[in-house]
Coordinates of C-alpha atoms and ligand atoms in Angstrom, one line a residue:
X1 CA -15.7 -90.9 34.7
X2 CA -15.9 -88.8 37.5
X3 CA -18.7 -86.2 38.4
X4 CA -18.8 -83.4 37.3
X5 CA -19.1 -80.1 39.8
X6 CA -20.2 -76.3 38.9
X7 CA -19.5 -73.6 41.6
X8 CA -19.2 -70.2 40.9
X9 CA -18.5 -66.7 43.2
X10 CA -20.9 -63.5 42.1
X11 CA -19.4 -61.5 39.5
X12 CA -18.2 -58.6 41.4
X13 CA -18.6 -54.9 40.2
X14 CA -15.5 -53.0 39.5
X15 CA -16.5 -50.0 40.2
X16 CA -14.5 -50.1 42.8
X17 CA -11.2 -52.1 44.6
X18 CA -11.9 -55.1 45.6
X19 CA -12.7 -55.7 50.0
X20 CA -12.7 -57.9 52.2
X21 CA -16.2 -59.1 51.3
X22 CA -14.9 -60.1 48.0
X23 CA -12.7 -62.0 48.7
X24 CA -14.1 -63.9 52.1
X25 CA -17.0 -65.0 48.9
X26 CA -14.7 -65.8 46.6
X27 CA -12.5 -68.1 49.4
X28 CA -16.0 -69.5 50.6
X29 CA -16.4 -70.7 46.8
X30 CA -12.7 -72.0 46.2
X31 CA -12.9 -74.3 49.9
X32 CA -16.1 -75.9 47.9
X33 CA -14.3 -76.6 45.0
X34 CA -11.2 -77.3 46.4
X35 CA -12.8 -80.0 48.6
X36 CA -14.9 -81.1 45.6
X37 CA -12.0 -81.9 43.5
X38 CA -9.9 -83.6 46.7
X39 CA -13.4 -85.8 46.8
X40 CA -13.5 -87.3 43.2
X41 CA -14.8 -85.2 41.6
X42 CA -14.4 -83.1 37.7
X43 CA -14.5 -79.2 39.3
X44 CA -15.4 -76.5 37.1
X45 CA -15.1 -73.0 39.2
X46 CA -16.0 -69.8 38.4
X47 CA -15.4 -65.9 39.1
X48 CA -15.0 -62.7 37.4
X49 CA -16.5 -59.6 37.1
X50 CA -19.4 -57.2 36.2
X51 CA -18.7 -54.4 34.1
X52 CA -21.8 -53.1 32.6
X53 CA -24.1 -50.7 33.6
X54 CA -24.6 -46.8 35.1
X55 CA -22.7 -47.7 38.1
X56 CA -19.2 -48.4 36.6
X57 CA -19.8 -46.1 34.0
X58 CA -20.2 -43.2 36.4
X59 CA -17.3 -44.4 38.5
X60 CA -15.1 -44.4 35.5
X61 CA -15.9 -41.1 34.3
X62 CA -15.3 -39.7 37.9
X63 CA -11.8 -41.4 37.6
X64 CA -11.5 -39.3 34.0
X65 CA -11.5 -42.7 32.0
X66 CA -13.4 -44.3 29.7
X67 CA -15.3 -47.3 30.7
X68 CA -13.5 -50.1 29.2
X69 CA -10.2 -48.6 30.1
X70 CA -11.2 -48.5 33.6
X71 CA -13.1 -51.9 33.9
X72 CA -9.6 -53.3 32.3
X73 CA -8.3 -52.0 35.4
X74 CA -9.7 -52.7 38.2
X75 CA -10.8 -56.2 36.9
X76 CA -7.2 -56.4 36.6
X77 CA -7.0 -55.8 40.2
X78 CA -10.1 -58.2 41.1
X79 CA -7.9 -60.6 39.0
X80 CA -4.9 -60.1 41.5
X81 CA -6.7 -60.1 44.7
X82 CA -8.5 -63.9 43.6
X83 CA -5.0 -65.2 43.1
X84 CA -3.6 -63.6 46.2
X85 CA -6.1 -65.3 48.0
X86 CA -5.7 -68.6 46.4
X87 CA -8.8 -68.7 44.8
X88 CA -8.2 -72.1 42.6
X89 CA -10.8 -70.6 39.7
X90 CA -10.5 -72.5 36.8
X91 CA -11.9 -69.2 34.4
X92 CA -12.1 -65.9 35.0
X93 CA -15.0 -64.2 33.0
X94 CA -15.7 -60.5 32.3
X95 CA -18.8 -59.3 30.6
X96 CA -17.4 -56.9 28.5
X97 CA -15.5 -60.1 26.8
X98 CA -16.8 -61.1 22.9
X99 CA -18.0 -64.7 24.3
X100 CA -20.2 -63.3 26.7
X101 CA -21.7 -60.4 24.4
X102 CA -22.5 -62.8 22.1
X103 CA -24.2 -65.5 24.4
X104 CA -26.4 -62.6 26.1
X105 CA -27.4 -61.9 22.9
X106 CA -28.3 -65.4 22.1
X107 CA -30.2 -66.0 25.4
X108 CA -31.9 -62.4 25.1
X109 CA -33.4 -64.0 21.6
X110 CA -34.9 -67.3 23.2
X111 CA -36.6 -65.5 25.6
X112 CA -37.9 -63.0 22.8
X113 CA -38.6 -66.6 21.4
X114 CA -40.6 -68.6 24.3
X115 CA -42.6 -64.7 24.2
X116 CA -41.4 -63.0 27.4
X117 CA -40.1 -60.3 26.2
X118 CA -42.4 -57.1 25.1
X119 CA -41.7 -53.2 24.1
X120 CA -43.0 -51.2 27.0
X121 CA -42.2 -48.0 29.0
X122 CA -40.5 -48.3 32.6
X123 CA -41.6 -45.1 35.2
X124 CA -40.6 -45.6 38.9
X125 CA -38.2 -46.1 41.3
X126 CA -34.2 -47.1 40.6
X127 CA -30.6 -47.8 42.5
X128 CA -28.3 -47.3 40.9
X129 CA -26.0 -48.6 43.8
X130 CA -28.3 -51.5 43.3
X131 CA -28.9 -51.5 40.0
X132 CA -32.2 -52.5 41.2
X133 CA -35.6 -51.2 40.7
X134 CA -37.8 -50.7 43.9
X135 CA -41.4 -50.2 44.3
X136 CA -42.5 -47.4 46.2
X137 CA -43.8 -49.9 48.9
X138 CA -40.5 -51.2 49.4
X139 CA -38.8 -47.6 50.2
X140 CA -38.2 -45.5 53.2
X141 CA -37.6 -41.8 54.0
X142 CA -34.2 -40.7 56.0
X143 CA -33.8 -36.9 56.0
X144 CA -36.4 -36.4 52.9
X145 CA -34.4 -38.1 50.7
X146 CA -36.1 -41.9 49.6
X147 CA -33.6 -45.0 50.0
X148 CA -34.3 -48.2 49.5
X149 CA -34.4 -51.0 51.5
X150 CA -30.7 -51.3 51.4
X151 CA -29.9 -47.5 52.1
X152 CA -28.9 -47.0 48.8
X153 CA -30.3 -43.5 47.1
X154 CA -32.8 -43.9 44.2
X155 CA -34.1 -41.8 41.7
X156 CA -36.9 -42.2 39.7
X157 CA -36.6 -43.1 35.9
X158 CA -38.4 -43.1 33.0
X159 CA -37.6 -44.2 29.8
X160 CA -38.6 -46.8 27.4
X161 CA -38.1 -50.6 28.2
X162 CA -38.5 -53.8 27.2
X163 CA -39.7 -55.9 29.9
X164 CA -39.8 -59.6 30.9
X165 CA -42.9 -61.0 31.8
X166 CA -42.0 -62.7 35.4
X167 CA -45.3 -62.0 36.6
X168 CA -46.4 -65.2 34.4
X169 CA -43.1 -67.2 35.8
X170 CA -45.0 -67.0 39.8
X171 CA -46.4 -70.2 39.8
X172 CA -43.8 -72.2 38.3
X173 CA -41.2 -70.4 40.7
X174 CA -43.4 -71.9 43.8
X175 CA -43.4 -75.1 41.8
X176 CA -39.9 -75.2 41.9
X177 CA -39.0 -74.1 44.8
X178 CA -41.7 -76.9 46.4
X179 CA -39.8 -79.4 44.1
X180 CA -36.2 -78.1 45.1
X181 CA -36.5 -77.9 48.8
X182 CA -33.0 -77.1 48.9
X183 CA -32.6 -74.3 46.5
X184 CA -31.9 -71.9 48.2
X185 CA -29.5 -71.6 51.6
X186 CA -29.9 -70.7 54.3
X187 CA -33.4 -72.0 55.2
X188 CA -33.8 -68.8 56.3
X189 CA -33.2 -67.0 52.9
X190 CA -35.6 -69.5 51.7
X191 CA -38.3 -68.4 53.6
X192 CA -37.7 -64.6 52.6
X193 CA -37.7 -65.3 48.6
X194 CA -41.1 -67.7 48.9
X195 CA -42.7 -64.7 50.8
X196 CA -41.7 -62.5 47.9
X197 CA -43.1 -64.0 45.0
X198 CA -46.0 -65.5 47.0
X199 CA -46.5 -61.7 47.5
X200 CA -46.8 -61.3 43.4
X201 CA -44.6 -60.5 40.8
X202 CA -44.0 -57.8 38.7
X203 CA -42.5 -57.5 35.0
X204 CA -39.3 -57.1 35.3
X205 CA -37.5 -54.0 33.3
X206 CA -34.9 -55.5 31.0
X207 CA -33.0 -52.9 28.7
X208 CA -32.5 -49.2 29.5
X209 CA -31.9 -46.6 27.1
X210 CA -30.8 -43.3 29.5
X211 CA -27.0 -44.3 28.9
X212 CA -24.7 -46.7 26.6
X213 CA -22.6 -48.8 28.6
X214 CA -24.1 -52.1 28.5
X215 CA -24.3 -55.0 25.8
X216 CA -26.8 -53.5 22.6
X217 CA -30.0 -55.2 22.6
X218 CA -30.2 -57.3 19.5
X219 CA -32.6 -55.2 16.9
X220 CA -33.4 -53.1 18.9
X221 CA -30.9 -49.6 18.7
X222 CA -31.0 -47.4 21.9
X223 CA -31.1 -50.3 24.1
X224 CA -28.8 -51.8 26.3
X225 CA -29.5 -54.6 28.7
X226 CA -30.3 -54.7 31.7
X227 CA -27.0 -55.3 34.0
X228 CA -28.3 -57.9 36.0
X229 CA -29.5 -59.8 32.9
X230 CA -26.0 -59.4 31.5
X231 CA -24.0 -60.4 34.6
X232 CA -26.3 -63.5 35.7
X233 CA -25.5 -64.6 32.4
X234 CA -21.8 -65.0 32.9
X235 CA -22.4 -68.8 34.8
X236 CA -23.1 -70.0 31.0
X237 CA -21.2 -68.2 28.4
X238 CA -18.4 -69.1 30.5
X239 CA -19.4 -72.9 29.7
X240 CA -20.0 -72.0 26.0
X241 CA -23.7 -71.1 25.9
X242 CA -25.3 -70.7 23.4
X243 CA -23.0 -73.7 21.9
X244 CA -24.3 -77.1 24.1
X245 CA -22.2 -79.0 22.6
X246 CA -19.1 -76.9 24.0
X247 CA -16.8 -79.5 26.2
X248 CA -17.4 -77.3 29.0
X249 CA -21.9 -77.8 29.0
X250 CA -21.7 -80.8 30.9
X251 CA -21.3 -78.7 33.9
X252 CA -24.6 -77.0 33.7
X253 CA -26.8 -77.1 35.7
X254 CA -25.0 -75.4 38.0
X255 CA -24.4 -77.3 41.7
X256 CA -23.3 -74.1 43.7
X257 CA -24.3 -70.4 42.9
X258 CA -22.4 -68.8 45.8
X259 CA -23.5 -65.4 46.6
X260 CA -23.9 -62.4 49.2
X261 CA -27.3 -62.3 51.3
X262 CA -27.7 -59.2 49.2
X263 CA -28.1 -60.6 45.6
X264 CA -30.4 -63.4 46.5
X265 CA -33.4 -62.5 44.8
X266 CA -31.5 -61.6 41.6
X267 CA -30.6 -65.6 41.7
X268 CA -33.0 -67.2 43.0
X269 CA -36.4 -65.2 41.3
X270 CA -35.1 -64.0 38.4
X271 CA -32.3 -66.5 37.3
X272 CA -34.4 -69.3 37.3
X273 CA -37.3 -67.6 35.7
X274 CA -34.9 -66.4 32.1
X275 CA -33.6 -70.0 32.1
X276 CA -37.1 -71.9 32.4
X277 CA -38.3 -69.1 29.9
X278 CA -35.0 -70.1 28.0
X279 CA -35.6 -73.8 28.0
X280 CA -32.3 -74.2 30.1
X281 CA -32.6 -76.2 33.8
X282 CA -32.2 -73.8 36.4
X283 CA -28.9 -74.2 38.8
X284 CA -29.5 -76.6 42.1
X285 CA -28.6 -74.1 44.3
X286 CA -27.8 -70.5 45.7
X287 CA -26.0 -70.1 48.8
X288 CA -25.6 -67.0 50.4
X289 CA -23.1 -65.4 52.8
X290 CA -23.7 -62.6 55.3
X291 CA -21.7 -59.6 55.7
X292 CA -18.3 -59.0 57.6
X293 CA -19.0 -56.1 59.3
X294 CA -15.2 -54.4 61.2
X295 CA -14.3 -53.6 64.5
X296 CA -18.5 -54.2 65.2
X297 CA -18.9 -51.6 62.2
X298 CA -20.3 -51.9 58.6
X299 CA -17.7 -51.7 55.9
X300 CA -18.4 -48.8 54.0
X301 CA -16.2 -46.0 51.9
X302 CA -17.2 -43.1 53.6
X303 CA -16.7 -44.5 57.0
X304 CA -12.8 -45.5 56.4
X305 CA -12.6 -48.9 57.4
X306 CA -12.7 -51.0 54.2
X307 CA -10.5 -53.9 54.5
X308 CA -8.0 -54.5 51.3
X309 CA -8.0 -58.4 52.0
X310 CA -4.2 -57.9 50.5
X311 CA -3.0 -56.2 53.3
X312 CA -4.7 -58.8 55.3
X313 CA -2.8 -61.5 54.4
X314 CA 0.3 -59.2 54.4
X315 CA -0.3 -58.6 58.2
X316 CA -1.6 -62.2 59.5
X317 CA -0.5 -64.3 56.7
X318 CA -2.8 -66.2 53.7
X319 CA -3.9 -69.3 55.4
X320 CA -4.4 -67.7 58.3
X321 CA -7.2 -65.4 57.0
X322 CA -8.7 -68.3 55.0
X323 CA -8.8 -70.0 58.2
X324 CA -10.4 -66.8 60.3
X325 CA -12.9 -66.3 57.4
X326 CA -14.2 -69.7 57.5
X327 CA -14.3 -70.5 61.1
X328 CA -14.7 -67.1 62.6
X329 CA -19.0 -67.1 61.9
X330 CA -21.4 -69.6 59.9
X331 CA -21.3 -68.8 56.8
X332 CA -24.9 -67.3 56.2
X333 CA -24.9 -65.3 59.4
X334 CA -23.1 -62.0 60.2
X335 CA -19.9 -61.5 61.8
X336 CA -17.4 -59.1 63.4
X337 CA -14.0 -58.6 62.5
X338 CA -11.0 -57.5 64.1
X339 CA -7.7 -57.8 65.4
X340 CA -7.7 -59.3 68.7
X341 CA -10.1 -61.8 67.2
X342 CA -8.2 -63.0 64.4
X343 CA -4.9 -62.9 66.4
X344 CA -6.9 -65.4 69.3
X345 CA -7.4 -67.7 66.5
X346 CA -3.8 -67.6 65.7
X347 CA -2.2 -68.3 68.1
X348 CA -4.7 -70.4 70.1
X349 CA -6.1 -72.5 67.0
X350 CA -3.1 -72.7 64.7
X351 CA 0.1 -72.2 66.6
X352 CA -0.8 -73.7 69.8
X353 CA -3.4 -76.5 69.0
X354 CA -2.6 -77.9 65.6
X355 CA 1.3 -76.2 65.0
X356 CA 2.3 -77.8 68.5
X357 CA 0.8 -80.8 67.7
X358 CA 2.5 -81.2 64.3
X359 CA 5.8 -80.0 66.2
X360 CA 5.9 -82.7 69.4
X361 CA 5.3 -85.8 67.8
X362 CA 7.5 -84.9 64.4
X363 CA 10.0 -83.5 66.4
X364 CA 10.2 -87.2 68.5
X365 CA 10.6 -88.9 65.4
X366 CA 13.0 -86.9 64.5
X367 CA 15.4 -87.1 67.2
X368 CA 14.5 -90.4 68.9
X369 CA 13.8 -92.5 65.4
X370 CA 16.3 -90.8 63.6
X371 CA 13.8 -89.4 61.2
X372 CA 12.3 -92.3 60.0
X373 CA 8.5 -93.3 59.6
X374 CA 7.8 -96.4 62.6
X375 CA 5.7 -98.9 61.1
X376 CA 2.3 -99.7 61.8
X377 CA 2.6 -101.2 65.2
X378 CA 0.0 -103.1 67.7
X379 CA -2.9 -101.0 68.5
X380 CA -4.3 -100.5 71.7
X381 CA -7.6 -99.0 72.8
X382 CA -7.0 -95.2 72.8
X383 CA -5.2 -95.6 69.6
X384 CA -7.7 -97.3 68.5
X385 CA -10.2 -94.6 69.5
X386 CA -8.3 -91.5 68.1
X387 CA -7.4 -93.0 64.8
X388 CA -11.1 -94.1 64.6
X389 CA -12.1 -90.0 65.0
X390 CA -9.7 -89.0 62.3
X391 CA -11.3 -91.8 59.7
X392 CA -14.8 -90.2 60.1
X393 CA -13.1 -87.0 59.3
X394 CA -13.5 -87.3 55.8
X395 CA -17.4 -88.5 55.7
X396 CA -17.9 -85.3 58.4
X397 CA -16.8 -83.2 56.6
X398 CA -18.2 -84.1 53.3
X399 CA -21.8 -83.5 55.1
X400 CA -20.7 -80.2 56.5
X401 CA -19.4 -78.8 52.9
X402 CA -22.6 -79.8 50.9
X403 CA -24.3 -77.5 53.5
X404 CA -21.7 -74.6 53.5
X405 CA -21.4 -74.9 57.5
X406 CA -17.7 -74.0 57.3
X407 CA -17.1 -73.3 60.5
X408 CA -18.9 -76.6 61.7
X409 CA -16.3 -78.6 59.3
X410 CA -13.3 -77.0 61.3
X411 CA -15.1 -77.2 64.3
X412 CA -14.8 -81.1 63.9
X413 CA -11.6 -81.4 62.6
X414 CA -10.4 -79.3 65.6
X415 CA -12.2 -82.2 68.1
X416 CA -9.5 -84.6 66.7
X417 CA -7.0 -81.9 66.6
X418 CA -7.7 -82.0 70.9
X419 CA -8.3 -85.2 71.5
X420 CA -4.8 -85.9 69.3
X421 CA -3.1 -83.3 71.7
X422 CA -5.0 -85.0 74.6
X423 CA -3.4 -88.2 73.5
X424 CA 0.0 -87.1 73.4
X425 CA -0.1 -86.0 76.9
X426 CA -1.5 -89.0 78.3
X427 CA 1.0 -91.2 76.1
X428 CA 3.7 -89.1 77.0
X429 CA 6.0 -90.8 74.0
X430 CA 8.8 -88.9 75.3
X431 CA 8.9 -91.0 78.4
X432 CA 8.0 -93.9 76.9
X433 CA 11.7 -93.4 75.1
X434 CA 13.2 -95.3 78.2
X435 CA 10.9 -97.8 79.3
X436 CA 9.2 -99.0 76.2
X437 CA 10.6 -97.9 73.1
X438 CA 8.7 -100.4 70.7
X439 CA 5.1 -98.4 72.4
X440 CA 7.0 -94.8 71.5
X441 CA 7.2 -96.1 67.8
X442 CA 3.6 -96.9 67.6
X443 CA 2.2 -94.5 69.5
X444 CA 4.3 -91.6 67.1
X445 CA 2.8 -93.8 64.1
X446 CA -0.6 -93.3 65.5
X447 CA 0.2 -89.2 65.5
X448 CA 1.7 -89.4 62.4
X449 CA -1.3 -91.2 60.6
X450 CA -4.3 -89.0 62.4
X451 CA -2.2 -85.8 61.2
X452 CA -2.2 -87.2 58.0
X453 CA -6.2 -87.2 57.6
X454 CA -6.2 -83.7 59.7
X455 CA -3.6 -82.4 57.1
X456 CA -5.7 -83.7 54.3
X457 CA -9.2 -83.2 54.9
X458 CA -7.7 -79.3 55.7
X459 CA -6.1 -78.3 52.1
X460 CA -8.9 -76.9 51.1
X461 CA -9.2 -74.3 53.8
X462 CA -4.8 -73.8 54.1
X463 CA -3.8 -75.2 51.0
X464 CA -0.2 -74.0 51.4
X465 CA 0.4 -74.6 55.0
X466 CA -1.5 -77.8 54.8
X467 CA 0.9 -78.7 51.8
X468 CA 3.9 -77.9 53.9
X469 CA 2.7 -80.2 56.8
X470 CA 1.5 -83.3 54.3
X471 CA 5.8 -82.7 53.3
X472 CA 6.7 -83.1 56.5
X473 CA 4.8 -86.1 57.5
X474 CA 6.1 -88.3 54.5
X475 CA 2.9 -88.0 52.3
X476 CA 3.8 -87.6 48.4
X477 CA 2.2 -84.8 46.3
X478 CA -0.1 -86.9 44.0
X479 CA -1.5 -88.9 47.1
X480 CA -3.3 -86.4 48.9
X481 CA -7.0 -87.1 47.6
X482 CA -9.3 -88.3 50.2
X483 CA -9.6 -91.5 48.7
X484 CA -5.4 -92.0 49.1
X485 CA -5.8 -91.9 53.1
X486 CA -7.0 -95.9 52.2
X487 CA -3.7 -96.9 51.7
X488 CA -1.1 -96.5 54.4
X489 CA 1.9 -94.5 53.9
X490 CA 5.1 -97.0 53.8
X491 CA 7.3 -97.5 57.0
X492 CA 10.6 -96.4 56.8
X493 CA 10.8 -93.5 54.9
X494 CA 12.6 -90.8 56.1
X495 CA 10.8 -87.5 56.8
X496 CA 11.8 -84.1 56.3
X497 CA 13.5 -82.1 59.2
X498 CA 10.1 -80.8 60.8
X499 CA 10.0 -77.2 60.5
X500 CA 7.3 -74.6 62.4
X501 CA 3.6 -74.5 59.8
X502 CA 2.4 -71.9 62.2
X503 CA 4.0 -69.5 64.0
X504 CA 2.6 -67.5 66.9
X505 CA 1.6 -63.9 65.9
X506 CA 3.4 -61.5 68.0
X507 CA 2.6 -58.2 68.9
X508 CA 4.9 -55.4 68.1
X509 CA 5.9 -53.7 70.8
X510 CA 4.1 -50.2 70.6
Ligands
ME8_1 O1 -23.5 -57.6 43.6 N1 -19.4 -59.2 53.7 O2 -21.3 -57.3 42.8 P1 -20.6 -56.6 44.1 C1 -19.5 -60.3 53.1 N2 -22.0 -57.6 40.4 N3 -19.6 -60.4 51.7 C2 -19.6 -59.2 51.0 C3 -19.5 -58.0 51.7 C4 -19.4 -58.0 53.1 N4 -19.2 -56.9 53.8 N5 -19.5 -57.0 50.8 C5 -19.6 -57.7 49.6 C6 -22.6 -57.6 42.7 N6 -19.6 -59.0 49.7 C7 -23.0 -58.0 41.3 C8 -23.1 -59.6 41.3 S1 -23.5 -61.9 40.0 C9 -24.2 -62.4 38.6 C10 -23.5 -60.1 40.0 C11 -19.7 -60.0 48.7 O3 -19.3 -56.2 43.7 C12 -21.0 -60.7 48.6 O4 -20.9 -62.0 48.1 O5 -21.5 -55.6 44.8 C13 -21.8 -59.9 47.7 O6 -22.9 -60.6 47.2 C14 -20.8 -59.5 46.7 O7 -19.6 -59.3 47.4 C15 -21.3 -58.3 45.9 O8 -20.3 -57.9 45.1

């Protein structure tokens, strides 16, 4: 049997179109799973989105609709920008769906159960771009108005709550994270949530009752729950919760909760603490992404420069962006966008480095072996040494993937990618056409067997283009797994006319 393997995105609010930010996340997520499945393994991979609470309901009454007309949407639009991208999801979950109302219902009642939960009344401080509650320590003042840490606005609320007692879940939070050194990711985000709950916890507000558009607390009229509480319980409805014996609960715990650096606390304080209060094992880890910020500034509304990742690939094409996104900044660290940036990695990365490659040595084979696949011939030292790089690909990479260190992955596969380019010069096949045509067969084999592993370990990052090249080079659909590059592709076979994977981006001419 294989393994099995849970990664999700955040469920992202549609109270808006869906950005670039979105969808770099949700691509983050799908090269994990992707990889995972290439690697053995049973994926289960999760997105949607999260349509509860005062934020979307104010943004659909300022588009004149009611809420669930609107959430249907613009998740309907969330829903076309994760397959534009190529998100592989295997579900997509919203919360205002019957299988998720019912399963927050049932996990609201164990945790009324386990005695967490009690009647009180919430005064202080709220976001509602947040949807987060902020103590007065944590705010600051900009122009005499209050914002919290994040810039948002808040306003102060007061209203009868129920409440979840996480001030009793502190030690067994530092318990866990002790026990689970590798939680949470970044180390560096690590260090941040142990600082805030060695700090001390507060109860957390659970239902509010100044507006309606949420999922009714059970028994309890007036209420609706808290939209955090709703939306972080999306990873298990979507497996079947409350039913553990659904076909889809052998998923749980959770491997990969992938998330912005903005939403970690919600995941990695209060997540754990409602499933530990639930009797459920807390997921094994949250990884978090920092923010694209464009043209060195931060995407926001008001500014104007909001990216629509579909225009995106429009202009630079799907893989391409995949590719940028991933390689362009580590993945938990910050990073600038723009167009003389994504263009050098283009045409310098793609076209040049890995298109040419493909190009010259398919190209020979093409014209000097009339198209067919040389065999396996006698391998001398540099072959030796380059096909030797491209095996440890797969073991490199594995590492890399398991620590979200995207752009480290490419970074190695792009050290073969020279070194096969450096080979190829130094060979110089096309000469070798004269003098020693039995050498020009093997060292094309060579080419043709490192771009193999470079093709494959890649899919996950270019599916598409990655697809195209495995056509080219002779390697059949249903042997592309990692665990096919054991067994040699047959000699003899003819290949496909090589055609261009990546083509130069060209400026128009102004
Ligand atoms: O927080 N750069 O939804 P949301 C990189 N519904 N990533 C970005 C980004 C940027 N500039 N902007 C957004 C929510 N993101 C909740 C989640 S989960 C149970 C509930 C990404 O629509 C990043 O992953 O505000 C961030 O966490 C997510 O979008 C926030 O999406």
């Amino acid at each position: 049997m294989k393994p099995a393997y849970y990664v999700t995105t955040p469920i992202y609010y549609v109270n808006g179109a869906p950005h670039i930010g979105h969808a770099y996340t949700s691509i983050a997520a799908d090269v994990m799973a992707r990889f995972k499945r290439l690697d053995g393994f049973d994926v289960f991979f999760l997105t949607g989105t999260d349509e509860h609470g005062q934020k979307v309901e104010k943004a659909a009454s300022e588009a004149g609709l009611d809420p669930q007309t609107f959430t249907d949407k613009v998740s309907a639009d969330f829903r076309d920008m994760t397959e534009r991208m190529g998100v592989s999801n295997d579900d997509f979950i919203r919360t205002t769906e019957p299988r998720h109302m019912a399963g927050c219902a049932a996990l609201w009642r164990r945790l009324e159960a386990a005695g967490d939960i009690y009647l009180g009344h919430y005064e202080g401080w709220y976001a509602v771009r947040d949807e987060a509650f902020y103590d007065e320590s944590e705010l600051f003042t900009r122009d005499g108005v209050k914002l919290a840490p994040t810039g948002a606005p808040v306003e102060w609320v007061r209203e009868p709550s129920y409440f979840f007692r996480l001030s009793a879940w502190q030690d067994r939070l530092l318990q866990f994270y002790a026990d689970h050194p590798d939680f949470i990711a970044p180390g560096s985000r690590r260090n941040e949530v142990l600082s805030f709950v060695r700090g001390g916890l507060n109860d957390l507000s659970i239902s509010r009752t100044t507006f309606a558009w949420g999922i009714p607390v059970p028994d309890a009229p007036g209420h609706v729950m808290y939209v955090w509480l709703d939306a972080l319980i999306n990873y298990i409805t979507a497996l079947g919760f409350p039913d553990e014996n659904a076909d889809r609960w052998r998923f749980w715990p959770a491997d990969a909760h992938v998330v912005g650096k903005d939403i970690i606390r919600f995941h990695a304080v209060y997540w754990p603490a409602f499933l530990m209060s639930a009797g459920i094992a807390p997921p094994r880890k949250i990884t978090s992404n920092g923010w694209w910020v464009v043209e060195g500034e931060k995407m926001s509304k008001s500014l104007g420069n909001v990216v629509e990742p579909r225009k995106l690939t429009t202009t630079y094409g799907l893989d391409q962006i995949r590719y940028f996104l991933l390689r362009e900044k580590p993945f938990g660290s910050d990073g600038s966008m723009s167009h003389a940036a994504i263009v050098s990695r283009i045409n310098v990365e793609l076209a040049n480095d890995l298109g040419n490659l493909a190009q010259r040595s398919l190209s020979l084979i093409a014209k000097n072996c009339d198209g067919v696949l040389p065999g396996r011939g006698d391998i001398c030292e540099p072959d030796a040494v380059l096909l030797a790089a491209a095996a440890a690909l797969p073991a490199a990479l594995r590492e890399r993937i398991d620590r979200q260190v995207f752009h480290e992955a490419l970074e190695e596969v792009w050290k073969v990618i020279r070194a096969a380019n450096a080979y190829i010069d130094h060979q110089a096949p096309w000469a070798l056409r004269r003098t020693d045509p039995a050498r020009m067969a093997d060292v094309l084999r060579v080419l043709v067997d490192v771009q193999r592993v470079i093709a494959t370990v890649l899919q996950p990052f270019m599916p598409g283009s990655m697809a195209r090249m495995l056509d080219q080079l002779g390697v059949p659909p249903d042997h592309r797994n990692f665990s096919d590059l054991d067994t040699d592709l047959p000699a003899g076979i003819t290949l496909p006319q090589p055609v261009g994977v990546f083509p130069r981006y060209i400026e128009e001419a102004a």
